[in-house]
XYZ file of C-alpha atoms in Angstrom:
592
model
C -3.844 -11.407 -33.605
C -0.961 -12.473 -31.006
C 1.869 -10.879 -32.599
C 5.262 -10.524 -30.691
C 7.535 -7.548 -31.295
C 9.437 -9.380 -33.870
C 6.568 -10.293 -36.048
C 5.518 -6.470 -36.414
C 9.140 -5.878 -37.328
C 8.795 -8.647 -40.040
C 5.523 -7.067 -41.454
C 6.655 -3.284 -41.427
C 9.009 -4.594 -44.412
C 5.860 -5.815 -46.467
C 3.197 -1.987 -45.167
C 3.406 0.189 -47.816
C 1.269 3.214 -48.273
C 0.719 5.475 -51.310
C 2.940 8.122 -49.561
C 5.827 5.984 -48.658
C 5.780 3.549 -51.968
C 5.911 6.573 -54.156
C 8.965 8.171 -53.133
C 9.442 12.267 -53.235
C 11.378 12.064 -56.662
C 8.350 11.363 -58.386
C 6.972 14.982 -58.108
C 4.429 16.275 -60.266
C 5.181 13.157 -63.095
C 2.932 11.194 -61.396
C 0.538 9.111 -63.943
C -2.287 6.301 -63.182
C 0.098 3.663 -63.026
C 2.263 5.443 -60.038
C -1.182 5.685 -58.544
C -2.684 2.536 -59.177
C 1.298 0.330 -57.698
C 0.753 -1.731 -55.311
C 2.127 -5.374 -54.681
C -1.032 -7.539 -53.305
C -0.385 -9.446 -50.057
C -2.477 -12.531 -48.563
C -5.442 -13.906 -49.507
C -8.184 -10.774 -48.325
C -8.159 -7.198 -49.287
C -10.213 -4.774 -47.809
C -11.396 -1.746 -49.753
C -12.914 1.168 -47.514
C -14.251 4.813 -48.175
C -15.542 6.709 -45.208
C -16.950 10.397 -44.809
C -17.379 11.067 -48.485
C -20.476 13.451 -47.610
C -22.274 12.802 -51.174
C -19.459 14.227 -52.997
C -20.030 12.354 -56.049
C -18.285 14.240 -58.482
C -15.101 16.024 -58.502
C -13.922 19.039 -56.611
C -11.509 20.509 -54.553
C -10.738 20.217 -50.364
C -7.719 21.366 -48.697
C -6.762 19.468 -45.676
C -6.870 21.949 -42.531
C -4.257 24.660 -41.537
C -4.944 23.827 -38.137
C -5.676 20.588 -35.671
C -5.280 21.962 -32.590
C -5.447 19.048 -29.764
C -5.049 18.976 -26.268
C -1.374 18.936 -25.613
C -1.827 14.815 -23.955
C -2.767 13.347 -27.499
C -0.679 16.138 -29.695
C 1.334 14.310 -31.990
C -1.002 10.888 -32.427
C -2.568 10.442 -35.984
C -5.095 13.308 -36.851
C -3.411 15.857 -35.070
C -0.617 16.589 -37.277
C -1.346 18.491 -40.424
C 0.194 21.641 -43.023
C 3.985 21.487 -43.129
C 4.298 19.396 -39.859
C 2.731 16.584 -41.358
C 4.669 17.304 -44.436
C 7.680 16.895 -42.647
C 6.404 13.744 -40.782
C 6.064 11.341 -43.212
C 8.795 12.878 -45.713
C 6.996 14.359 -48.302
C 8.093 17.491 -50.818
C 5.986 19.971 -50.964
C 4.322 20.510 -54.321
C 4.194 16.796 -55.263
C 0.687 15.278 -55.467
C 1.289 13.145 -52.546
C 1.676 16.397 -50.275
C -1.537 18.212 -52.611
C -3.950 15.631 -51.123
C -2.029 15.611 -47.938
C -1.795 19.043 -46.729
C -3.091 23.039 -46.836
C 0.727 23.814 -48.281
C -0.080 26.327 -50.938
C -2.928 24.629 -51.511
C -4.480 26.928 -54.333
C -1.256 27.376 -56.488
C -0.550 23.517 -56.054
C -4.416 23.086 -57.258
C -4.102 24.599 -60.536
C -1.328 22.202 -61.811
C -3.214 18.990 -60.199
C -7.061 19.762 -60.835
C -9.870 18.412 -58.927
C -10.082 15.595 -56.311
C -12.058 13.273 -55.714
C -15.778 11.571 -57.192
C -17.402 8.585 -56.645
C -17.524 7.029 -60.966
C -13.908 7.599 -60.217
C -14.101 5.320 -57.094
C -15.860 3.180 -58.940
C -13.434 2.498 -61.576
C -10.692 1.779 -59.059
C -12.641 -0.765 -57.410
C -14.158 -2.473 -59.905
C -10.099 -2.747 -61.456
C -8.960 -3.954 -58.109
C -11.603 -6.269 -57.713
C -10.712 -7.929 -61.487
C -7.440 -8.195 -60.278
C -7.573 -9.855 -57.004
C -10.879 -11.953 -57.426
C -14.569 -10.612 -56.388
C -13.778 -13.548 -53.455
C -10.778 -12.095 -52.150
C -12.364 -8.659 -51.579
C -15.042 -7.143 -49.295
C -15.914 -3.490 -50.247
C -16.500 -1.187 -46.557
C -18.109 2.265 -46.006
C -17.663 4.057 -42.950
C -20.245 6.377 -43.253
C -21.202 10.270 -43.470
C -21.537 9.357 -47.306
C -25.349 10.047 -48.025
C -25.736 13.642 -47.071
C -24.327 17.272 -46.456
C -24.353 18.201 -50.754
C -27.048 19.299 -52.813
C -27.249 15.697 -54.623
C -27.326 13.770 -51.461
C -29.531 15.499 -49.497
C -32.305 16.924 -52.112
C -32.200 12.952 -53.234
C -32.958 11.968 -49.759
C -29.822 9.796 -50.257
C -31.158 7.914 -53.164
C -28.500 9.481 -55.547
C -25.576 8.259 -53.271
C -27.421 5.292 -51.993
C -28.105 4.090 -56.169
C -24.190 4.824 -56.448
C -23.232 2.405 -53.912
C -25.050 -0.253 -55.106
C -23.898 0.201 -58.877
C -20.336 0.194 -57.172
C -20.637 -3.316 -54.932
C -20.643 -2.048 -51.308
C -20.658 -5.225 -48.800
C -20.955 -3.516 -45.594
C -21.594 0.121 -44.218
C -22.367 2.129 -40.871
C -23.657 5.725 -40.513
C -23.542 9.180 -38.559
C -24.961 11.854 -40.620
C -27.617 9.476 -43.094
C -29.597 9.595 -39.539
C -30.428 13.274 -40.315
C -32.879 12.119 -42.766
C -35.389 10.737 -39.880
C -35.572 7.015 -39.049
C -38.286 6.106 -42.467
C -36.259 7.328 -44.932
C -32.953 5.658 -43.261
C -34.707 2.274 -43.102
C -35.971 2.737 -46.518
C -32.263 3.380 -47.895
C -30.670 0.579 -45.752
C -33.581 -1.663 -47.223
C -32.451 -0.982 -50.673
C -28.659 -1.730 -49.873
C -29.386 -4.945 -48.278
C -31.758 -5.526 -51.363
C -28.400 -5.472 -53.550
C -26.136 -7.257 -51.050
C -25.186 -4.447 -48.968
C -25.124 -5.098 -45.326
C -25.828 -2.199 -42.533
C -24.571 -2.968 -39.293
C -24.446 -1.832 -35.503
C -23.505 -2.695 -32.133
C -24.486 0.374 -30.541
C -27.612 1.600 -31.178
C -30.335 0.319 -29.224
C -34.011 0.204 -28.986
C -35.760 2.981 -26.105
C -38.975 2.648 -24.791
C -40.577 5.716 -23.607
C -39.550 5.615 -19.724
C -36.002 5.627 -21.210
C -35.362 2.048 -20.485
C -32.996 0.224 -23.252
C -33.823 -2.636 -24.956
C -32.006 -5.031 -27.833
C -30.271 -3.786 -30.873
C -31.741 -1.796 -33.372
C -29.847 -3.531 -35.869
C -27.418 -6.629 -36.464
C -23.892 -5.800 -34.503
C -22.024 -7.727 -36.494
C -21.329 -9.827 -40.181
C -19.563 -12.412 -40.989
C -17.727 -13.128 -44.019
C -15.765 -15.503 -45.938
C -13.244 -13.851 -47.686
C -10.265 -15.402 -49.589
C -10.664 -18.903 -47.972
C -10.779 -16.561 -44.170
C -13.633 -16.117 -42.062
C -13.689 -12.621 -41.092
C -16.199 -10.901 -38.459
C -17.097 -7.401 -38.973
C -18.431 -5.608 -35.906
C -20.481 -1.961 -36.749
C -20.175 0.662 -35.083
C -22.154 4.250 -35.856
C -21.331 7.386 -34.671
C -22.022 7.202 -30.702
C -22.975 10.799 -30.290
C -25.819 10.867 -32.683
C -28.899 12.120 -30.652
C -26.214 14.929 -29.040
C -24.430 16.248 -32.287
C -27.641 16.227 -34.230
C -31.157 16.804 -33.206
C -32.639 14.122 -31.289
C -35.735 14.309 -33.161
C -34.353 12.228 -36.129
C -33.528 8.878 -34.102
C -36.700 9.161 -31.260
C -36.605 6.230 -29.709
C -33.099 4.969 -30.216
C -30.201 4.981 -27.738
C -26.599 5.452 -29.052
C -23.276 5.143 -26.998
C -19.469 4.032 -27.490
C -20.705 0.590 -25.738
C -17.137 -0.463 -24.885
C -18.529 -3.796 -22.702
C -21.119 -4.684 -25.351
C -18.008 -4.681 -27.912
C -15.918 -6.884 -25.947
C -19.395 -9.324 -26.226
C -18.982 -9.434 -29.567
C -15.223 -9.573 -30.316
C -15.695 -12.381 -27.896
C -18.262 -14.384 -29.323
C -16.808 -13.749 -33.054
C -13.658 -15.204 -31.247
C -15.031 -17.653 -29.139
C -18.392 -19.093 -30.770
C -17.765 -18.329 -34.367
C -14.242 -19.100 -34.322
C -13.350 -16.268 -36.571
C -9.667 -16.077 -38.303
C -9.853 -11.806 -37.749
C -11.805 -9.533 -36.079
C -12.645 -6.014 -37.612
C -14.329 -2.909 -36.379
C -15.320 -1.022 -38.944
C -16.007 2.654 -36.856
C -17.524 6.272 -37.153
C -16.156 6.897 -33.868
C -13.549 8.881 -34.541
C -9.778 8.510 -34.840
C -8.536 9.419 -31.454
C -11.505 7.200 -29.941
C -10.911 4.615 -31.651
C -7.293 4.256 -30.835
C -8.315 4.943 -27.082
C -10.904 2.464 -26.986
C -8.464 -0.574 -28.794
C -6.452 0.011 -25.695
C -9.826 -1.336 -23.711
C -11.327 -3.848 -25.641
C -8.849 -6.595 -26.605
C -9.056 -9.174 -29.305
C -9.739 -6.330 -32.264
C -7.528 -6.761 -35.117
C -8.204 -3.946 -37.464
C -10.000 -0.411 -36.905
C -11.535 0.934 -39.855
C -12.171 4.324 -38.224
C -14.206 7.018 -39.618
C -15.781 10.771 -38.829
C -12.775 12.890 -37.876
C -11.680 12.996 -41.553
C -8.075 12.360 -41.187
C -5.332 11.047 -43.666
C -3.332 8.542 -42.103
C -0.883 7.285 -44.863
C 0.554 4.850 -42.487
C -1.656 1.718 -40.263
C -1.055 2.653 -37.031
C -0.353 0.198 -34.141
C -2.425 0.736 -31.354
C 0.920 0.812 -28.354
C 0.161 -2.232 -26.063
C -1.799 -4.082 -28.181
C -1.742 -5.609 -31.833
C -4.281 -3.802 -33.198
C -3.880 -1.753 -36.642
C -5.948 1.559 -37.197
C -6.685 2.809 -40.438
C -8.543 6.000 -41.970
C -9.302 6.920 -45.540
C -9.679 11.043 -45.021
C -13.016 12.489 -46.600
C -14.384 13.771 -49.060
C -14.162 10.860 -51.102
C -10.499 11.786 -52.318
C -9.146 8.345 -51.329
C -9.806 4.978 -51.611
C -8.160 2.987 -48.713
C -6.964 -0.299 -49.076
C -5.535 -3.059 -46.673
C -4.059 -6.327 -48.229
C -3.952 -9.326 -45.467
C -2.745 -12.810 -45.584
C -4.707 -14.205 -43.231
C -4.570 -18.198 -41.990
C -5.189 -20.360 -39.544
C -6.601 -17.810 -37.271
C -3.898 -15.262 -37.548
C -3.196 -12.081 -39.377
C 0.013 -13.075 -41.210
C 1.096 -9.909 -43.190
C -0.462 -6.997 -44.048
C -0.046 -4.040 -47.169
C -1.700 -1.059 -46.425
C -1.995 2.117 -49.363
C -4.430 4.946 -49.399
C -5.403 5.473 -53.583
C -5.475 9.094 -54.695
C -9.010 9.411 -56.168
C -6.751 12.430 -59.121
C -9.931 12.381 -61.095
C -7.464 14.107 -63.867
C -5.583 10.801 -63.898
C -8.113 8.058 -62.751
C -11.032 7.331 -65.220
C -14.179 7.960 -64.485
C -16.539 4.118 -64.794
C -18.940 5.023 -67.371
C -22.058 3.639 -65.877
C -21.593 5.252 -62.570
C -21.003 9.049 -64.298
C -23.990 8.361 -66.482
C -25.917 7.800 -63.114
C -24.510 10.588 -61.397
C -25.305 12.758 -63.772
C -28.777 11.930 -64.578
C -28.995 12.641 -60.911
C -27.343 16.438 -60.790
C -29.125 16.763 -63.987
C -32.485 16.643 -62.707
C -31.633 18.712 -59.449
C -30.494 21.299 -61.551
C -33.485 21.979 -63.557
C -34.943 22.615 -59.559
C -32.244 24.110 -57.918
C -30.188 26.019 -60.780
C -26.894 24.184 -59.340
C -24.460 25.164 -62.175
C -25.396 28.746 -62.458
C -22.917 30.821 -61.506
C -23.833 33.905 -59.135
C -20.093 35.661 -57.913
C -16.456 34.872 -57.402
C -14.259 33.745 -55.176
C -11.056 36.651 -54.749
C -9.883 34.636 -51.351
C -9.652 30.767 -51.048
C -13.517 30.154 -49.538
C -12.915 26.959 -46.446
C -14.281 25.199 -43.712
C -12.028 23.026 -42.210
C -10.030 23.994 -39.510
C -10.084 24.162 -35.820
C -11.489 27.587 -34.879
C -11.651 29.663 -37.807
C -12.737 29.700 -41.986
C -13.076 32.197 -44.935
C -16.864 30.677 -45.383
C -18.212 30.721 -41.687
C -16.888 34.478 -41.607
C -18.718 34.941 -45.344
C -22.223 33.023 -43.679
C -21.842 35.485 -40.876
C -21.650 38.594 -42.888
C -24.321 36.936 -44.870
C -26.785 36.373 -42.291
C -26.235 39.501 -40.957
C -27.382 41.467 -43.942
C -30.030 39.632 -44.472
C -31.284 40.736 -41.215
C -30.999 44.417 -41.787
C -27.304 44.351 -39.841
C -28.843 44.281 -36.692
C -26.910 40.978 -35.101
C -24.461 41.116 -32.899
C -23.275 37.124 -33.296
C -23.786 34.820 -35.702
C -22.676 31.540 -34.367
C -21.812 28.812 -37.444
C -21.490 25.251 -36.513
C -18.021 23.525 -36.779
C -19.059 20.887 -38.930
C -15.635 19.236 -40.918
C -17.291 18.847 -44.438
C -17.335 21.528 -47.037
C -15.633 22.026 -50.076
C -13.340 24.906 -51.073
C -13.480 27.159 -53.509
C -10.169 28.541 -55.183
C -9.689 32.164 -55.299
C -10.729 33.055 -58.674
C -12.954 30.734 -58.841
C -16.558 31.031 -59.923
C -19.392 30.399 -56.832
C -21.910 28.263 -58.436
C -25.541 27.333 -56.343
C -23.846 23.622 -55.967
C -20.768 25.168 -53.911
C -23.363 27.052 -51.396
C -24.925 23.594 -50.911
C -22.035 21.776 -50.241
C -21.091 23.624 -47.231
C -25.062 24.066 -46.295
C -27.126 20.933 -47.404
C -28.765 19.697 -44.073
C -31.999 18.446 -43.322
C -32.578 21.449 -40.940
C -31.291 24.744 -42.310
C -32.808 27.238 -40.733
C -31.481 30.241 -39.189
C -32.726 31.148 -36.229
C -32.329 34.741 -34.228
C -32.671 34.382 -30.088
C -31.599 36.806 -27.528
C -28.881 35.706 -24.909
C -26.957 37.322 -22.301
C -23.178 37.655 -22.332
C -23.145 34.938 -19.890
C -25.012 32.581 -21.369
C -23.133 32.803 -24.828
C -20.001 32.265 -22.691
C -21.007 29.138 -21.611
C -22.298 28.085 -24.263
C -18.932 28.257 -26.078
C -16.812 26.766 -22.682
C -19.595 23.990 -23.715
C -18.370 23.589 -27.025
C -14.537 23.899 -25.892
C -15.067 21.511 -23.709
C -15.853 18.936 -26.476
C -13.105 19.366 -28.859
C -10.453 20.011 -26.288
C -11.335 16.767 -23.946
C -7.812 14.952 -23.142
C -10.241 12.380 -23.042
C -11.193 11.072 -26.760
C -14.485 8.849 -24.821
C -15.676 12.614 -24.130
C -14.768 14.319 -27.273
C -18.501 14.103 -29.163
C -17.714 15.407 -32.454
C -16.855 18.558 -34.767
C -14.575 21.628 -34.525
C -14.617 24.741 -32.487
C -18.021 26.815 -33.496
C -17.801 29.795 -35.721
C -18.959 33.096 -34.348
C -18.901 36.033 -36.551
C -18.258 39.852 -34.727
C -16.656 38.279 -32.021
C -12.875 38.307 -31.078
C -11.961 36.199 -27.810
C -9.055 34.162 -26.312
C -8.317 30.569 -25.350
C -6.271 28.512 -23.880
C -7.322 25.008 -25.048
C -5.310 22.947 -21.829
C -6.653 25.402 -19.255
C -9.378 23.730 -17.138
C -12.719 22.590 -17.888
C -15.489 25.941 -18.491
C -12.317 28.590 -18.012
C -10.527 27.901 -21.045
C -12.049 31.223 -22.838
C -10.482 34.289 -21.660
C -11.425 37.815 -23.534
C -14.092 37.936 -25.412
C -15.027 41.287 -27.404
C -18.235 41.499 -29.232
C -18.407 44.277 -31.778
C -14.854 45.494 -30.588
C -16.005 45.856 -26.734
C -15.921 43.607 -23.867
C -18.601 40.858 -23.487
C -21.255 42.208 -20.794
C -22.619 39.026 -18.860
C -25.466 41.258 -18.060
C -26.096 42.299 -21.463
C -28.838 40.851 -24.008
C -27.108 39.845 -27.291
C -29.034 39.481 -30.567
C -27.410 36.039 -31.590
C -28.151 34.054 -35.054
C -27.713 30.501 -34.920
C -28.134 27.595 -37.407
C -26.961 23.738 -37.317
C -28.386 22.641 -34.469
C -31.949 21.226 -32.954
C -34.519 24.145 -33.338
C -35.072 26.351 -30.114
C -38.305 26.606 -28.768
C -41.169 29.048 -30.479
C -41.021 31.258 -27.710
C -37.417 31.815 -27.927
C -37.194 32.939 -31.310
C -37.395 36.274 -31.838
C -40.607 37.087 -33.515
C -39.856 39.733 -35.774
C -36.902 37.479 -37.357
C -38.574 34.774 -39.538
C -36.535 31.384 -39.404
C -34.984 31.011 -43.171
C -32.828 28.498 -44.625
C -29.156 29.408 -44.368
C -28.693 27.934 -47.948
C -30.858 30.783 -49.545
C -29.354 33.297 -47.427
C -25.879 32.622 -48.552
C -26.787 32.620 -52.379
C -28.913 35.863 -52.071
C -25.653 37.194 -50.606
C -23.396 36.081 -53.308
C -25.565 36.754 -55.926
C -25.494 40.395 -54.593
C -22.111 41.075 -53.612
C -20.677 39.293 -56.686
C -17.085 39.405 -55.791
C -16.395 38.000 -52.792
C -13.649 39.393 -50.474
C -14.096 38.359 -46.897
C -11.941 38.355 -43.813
C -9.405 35.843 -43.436
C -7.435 36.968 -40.359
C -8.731 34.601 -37.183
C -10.480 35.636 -34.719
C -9.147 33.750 -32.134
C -5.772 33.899 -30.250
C -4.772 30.572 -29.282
C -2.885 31.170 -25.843
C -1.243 27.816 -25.635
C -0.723 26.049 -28.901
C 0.567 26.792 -32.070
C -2.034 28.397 -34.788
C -1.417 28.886 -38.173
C -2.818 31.757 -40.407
C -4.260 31.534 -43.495
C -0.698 33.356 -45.133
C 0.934 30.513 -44.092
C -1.033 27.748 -45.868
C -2.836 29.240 -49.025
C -1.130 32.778 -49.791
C -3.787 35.165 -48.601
C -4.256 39.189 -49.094
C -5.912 39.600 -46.119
């Protein structure tokens, strides 16, 4: 982009964001036009979504109480969150801005805002955008996990989300979780987006022949698009960590990887061969990687990130080079935009705003909600999705760095369904899931959206206190990398009857100190009946035989449907030893 010090100055007058052009006074008055202000810049606007996880229509999701980091990137975007990040980027609590911002009394702020989020909403903000600016001026971006992980995306095999996207206009995508349906159903989806104009691209995933040997891509690495009079090159880039965060079975025969060199190839020939005006990576690499690796590769001009769900109201500028990350959160409750005037090979000026999808506020495009719910009707003649089977009397999460309300509830869960027999449960620390507001009813469709994988089952193994240590050091390991290249995706795992310690900067495989299992001290001798679900299926003769594998999903609404009023734990059970942690009092007003 070659832009000196003075330049940035000059364009920081003309970056807006929806937090920082709607200033604190506005409070709850907010209407669709406060949402929908925005002064277009340039010639090229780029709409994005990423990490929607088939949310299609609206709900509710709290941002987390808790992003704990190693203490070398504490403070960089996606590590701030709760009143910190209130009091980062100046906004009052209670406002609207700070309700899809933050956990701050998140279920008292919820009843006078309503639900977030769905996609007809989505739709009718970028189909008004588009009218505005010119269907030439604008190129529509997904940055995947936006097929899967709800009842309507997954029981669909995508189709629901996929038949969205095209109704909506989507130019270009990439993908992490869509994988999880198995290679012929991902091709078959992909086929039908390109069908209607929709482009899926790659640089990193390549072909593997079966003495492990890499071959060419699997897919096109890049696009290239005229846009507004520019010529812009989009490089893809899926989530590297595939085959290790999910089970390898579902991409046999592909190789993933971050692919730094292979990147600089193609910002390079964009730059050198196709003589591109701007060169974007759209990412599901994560936030922290992706600022890490635009600090390798030069020549990038904008990161589109994806997969570590963050809100980033303001582009951030990579230090040491020119290169502006964005993020759009999840959950589908924003639509990110980025206005550029873009000439002669330069990146000119840039307006950046992330849209509050405040479905009470934004209408809902009439085509895309009659699709949508053709869609959740037919899955609820199978599935029963809208019947109600308890209530909520704490606020029922997922998100959060070690600890939530609805891993604790699975845990108890699985653990009756067993005959109480377990000693662990251990949940995995995916970032998706809804909440549910205390008070609320549980329908069938909430269980799903905090269970809807492609392989559910709950398994029951026997491991020694030793091995379930390490097993956890493993997991620590991965979130709390100060490296971001080695950081392969997720939160801390869940594990129910167990209280332990950590210090999340102590060295690598010793950052777990006491561990207590059932109130006494882990044995490393001692054979633990462990539960475990989320992951690639253990061998047959690990499972324990007289434990059948069952679906967590049924499990959980069995549960509910028995218990009825649902009162679970909400005290952690970890001790963070070196870094703040904040309890669920703090953020949503708990009787626990």
């Amino acid at each position: 982009m070659n832009l000196s010090r003075r330049d940035f100055l000059e364009l920081a007058i003309v970056t807006g964001a929806f937090l920082a052009s709607n200033p604190v006074s506005a409070l709850a008055k907010m209407t669709l036009n406060d949402i929908l202000e925005f002064k277009p810049v340039g010639n090229v606007t780029l709409l994005f979504t990423t990490d929607m996880h088939a949310h299609l229509k609206p709900h509710y999701f709290s941002e987390p109480m808790n992003l704990v980091a190693p203490k070398n990137l504490k403070g960089l975007p996606g590590t701030i969150t709760g009143k910190e990040f209130l009091k980062f980027y100046k906004i009052r609590p209670g406002t609207l801005e700070a309700y899809f911002t933050s956990c701050v009394d998140f279920p008292r702020v919820a009843e006078k805002f309503g639900r977030m989020g769905g996609a007809a909403h989505i739709t009718w903000l970028i189909k008004k955008i588009i009218a505005e600016r010119g269907r030439d001026k604008v190129l529509v971006l997904d940055g995947g996990d936006t097929w899967i992980t709800t009842a309507v995306g997954t029981f669909t095999d995508g189709k629901a989300v996929v038949d969205w996207m095209k109704l909506t206009g989507y130019d270009v995508m990439v993908a992490h979780w869509e994988f999880t349906f198995g290679k012929e159903t991902f091709l078959k989806r992909i086929k039908e987006l390109q069908e209607a104009g929709c482009e899926f691209i790659s640089h990193n995933i390549r072909e593997l022949d079966e003495f492990g040997v890499e071959g060419d891509v699997v897919f096109k690495p890049y696009t290239i698009r005229e846009v507004g009079g520019a010529k812009l090159g989009i490089i893809g880039s899926s989530f590297p960590f595939t085959p290790i965060a999910n089970p390898r079975e579902f991409v046999e025969g592909w190789s993933f990887g971050v692919r730094e060199d292979s990147l600089q190839k193609y910002v390079n020939e964009l730059r050198e061969k196709h003589k591109v005006d701007a060169v974007i990576l759209l990412s599901h690499n994560g936030l922290l990687l992706d600022i890490a690796l635009a600090k390798k590769v030069k020549g990038i001009d904008i990161i589109i990130s994806g997969h570590t769900h963050d809100v980033v109201p303001r582009p951030y500028i990579v230090p040491g080079t020119n290169t502006i990350v964005v993020i759009a959160g999840s959950h589908g409750k924003f639509l990110g935009r980025l206005d550029l005037d873009v000439r002669n090979g330069r990146i000119r000026a840039f307006r950046y705003k992330l849209y509050p999808i405040a479905s009470n506020l934004i209408p809902a495009d009439k085509e895309a909600e009659k699709l949508i719910n053709k869609y959740y009707a037919e899955l609820d003649k199978k599935l029963g999705l809208s019947k109600e089977i308890g209530t909520a009397e704490v606020m029922l999460y997922k998100r959060d760095t070690f600890f939530s309300t609805i891993d604790w509830l699975i845990g108890e869960a699985i653990n009756d369904y067993y005959g109480g027999t377990l000693d662990v449960v251990t949940s995995p620390g995916f970032r998706w899931g809804t909440v549910i507001l205390p008070g609320q009813k549980i329908t069938v469709d909430h269980v799903y959206a905090f269970t809807a994988i492609t392989y559910p089952n709950v398994y029951v193994l026997k491991r020694t206190g030793e091995q379930l240590k390490m097993i956890w050091e493993d997991v620590a390991d991965n979130v709390f990398n100060p490296n971001p290249f080695y950081q392969q995706g997720g939160d801390m795992s869940r594990i129910w009857n167990v209280e332990y310690e950590i210090e999340v900067n102590g060295p690598p495989y010793n950052r777990i100190k006491r561990v207590l299992i059932g109130g006494k001290e882990l044995k490393p001798n001692k054979e633990y009946l462990v539960a475990v679900y989320g992951g690639p299926p253990p061998p047959p003769d690990a499972i324990e035989p007289d434990y059948k594998p069952v679906p967590v999903y049924d499990i959980l609404i069995n549960y509910i449907r028995k218990k009825k009023n649902i009162s679970v734990r909400t005290k952690p059970n970890v001790r963070v030893l070196d870094a703040e942690y904040h309890t669920y009092d703090e953020c949503y007003g708990g009787r626990k």
